[in-house]
Amino acid sequence: MPHRFFTRVGDDIHLELPVTLAEAFLGSHVKVPTPTGTVMLKVPKGSNTGSVLRLKGKGVPRQGGHGDELVKLKVMLPSEPNPELETFLSNWTAGKSYDPRKDMQP
């Protein structure tokens, strides 16, 4: 049956995990649900939306062990305006030369 967090792919469990901009940029330890309970996951410094982290053995039981849980990060900005964050990003000159779409130009 469908689950509100997990998707099964073979013996693996997939989960999309929302993380804050600070957790992704600075790195952190966050609580992650698994089918058998909550575990702590290390989010590496500089993680991006779409980064996939593996929780070995946290998937579906199978002969000889368990599948894995694959956690796909989704960086989420605050839903309410954050004046401090807006001011910081407006003044942050280092990021203005970065173009994440440069390889998409014809």
mmCIF file of C-alpha atoms in Angstrom, residues 11-94:
data_model
loop_
_atom_site.group_PDB
_atom_site.id
_atom_site.type_symbol
_atom_site.label_atom_id
_atom_site.label_comp_id
_atom_site.label_asym_id
_atom_site.label_seq_id
_atom_site.Cartn_x
_atom_site.Cartn_y
_atom_site.Cartn_z
ATOM 1 C CA ASP A 11 14.180 -4.009 -1.700
ATOM 2 C CA ASP A 12 15.113 -0.357 -1.228
ATOM 3 C CA ILE A 13 13.027 2.355 0.422
ATOM 4 C CA HIS A 14 13.161 5.879 -1.044
ATOM 5 C CA LEU A 15 12.433 9.024 0.971
ATOM 6 C CA GLU A 16 12.501 12.712 0.004
ATOM 7 C CA LEU A 17 13.732 14.629 3.059
ATOM 8 C CA PRO A 18 13.199 18.384 3.438
ATOM 9 C CA VAL A 19 16.231 20.175 4.927
ATOM 10 C CA THR A 20 16.859 23.831 5.661
ATOM 11 C CA LEU A 21 19.294 25.954 3.694
ATOM 12 C CA ALA A 22 21.545 26.119 6.768
ATOM 13 C CA GLU A 23 21.479 22.321 7.282
ATOM 14 C CA ALA A 24 22.477 21.755 3.660
ATOM 15 C CA PHE A 25 25.077 24.514 3.390
ATOM 16 C CA LEU A 26 26.756 24.098 6.782
ATOM 17 C CA GLY A 27 26.201 20.344 7.206
ATOM 18 C CA SER A 28 24.232 18.866 10.080
ATOM 19 C CA HIS A 29 22.797 15.797 11.754
ATOM 20 C CA VAL A 30 19.045 15.380 11.228
ATOM 21 C CA LYS A 31 16.416 12.888 12.335
ATOM 22 C CA VAL A 32 15.174 10.654 9.516
ATOM 23 C CA PRO A 33 12.203 8.292 9.618
ATOM 24 C CA THR A 34 12.817 4.673 8.614
ATOM 25 C CA PRO A 35 10.351 1.785 8.526
ATOM 26 C CA THR A 36 11.743 0.604 11.893
ATOM 27 C CA GLY A 37 12.068 3.982 13.657
ATOM 28 C CA THR A 38 13.947 7.262 13.564
ATOM 29 C CA VAL A 39 17.727 7.449 13.021
ATOM 30 C CA MET A 40 20.217 10.313 12.839
ATOM 31 C CA LEU A 41 21.668 11.074 9.408
ATOM 32 C CA LYS A 42 24.737 13.189 8.699
ATOM 33 C CA VAL A 43 24.043 15.755 5.988
ATOM 34 C CA PRO A 44 27.429 16.651 4.476
ATOM 35 C CA LYS A 45 28.473 20.294 4.277
ATOM 36 C CA GLY A 46 27.540 21.804 0.904
ATOM 37 C CA SER A 47 24.733 19.357 0.084
ATOM 38 C CA ASN A 48 22.288 20.275 -2.678
ATOM 39 C CA THR A 49 18.707 19.422 -3.512
ATOM 40 C CA GLY A 50 18.816 16.047 -5.215
ATOM 41 C CA SER A 51 21.786 14.716 -3.241
ATOM 42 C CA VAL A 52 21.090 11.091 -2.286
ATOM 43 C CA LEU A 53 22.360 9.613 0.987
ATOM 44 C CA ARG A 54 22.222 5.889 1.797
ATOM 45 C CA LEU A 55 21.089 4.327 5.061
ATOM 46 C CA LYS A 56 22.492 0.835 4.663
ATOM 47 C CA GLY A 57 20.227 -1.980 5.801
ATOM 48 C CA LYS A 58 17.192 0.238 6.506
ATOM 49 C CA GLY A 59 15.137 -1.073 3.579
ATOM 50 C CA VAL A 60 12.932 -4.113 3.027
ATOM 51 C CA PRO A 61 13.967 -7.455 4.564
ATOM 52 C CA ARG A 62 15.317 -9.934 2.011
ATOM 53 C CA GLN A 63 17.195 -13.198 2.042
ATOM 54 C CA GLY A 64 20.578 -12.467 3.577
ATOM 55 C CA GLY A 65 19.768 -9.028 4.982
ATOM 56 C CA HIS A 66 17.833 -5.878 4.157
ATOM 57 C CA GLY A 67 17.678 -3.404 1.310
ATOM 58 C CA ASP A 68 18.775 0.194 1.890
ATOM 59 C CA GLU A 69 16.948 3.447 2.486
ATOM 60 C CA LEU A 70 17.883 6.117 -0.054
ATOM 61 C CA VAL A 71 17.311 9.633 1.250
ATOM 62 C CA LYS A 72 17.015 12.365 -1.394
ATOM 63 C CA LEU A 73 17.553 15.844 0.044
ATOM 64 C CA LYS A 74 15.240 18.711 -0.808
ATOM 65 C CA VAL A 75 16.493 22.127 0.337
ATOM 66 C CA MET A 76 13.563 24.207 1.565
ATOM 67 C CA LEU A 77 13.512 27.955 2.114
ATOM 68 C CA PRO A 78 11.389 29.467 4.890
ATOM 69 C CA SER A 79 7.722 29.821 3.930
ATOM 70 C CA GLU A 80 7.557 33.195 5.682
ATOM 71 C CA PRO A 81 9.812 36.094 4.608
ATOM 72 C CA ASN A 82 13.064 36.210 6.563
ATOM 73 C CA PRO A 83 14.498 39.761 6.565
ATOM 74 C CA GLU A 84 17.919 38.642 7.867
ATOM 75 C CA LEU A 85 18.310 36.048 5.119
ATOM 76 C CA GLU A 86 17.119 38.507 2.472
ATOM 77 C CA THR A 87 19.606 41.163 3.626
ATOM 78 C CA PHE A 88 22.456 38.651 3.764
ATOM 79 C CA LEU A 89 21.816 37.339 0.240
ATOM 80 C CA SER A 90 21.382 40.857 -1.165
ATOM 81 C CA ASN A 91 24.813 41.801 0.200
ATOM 82 C CA TRP A 92 26.575 38.549 -0.644
ATOM 83 C CA THR A 93 28.754 39.432 -3.603
ATOM 84 C CA ALA A 94 30.592 36.089 -3.846
#
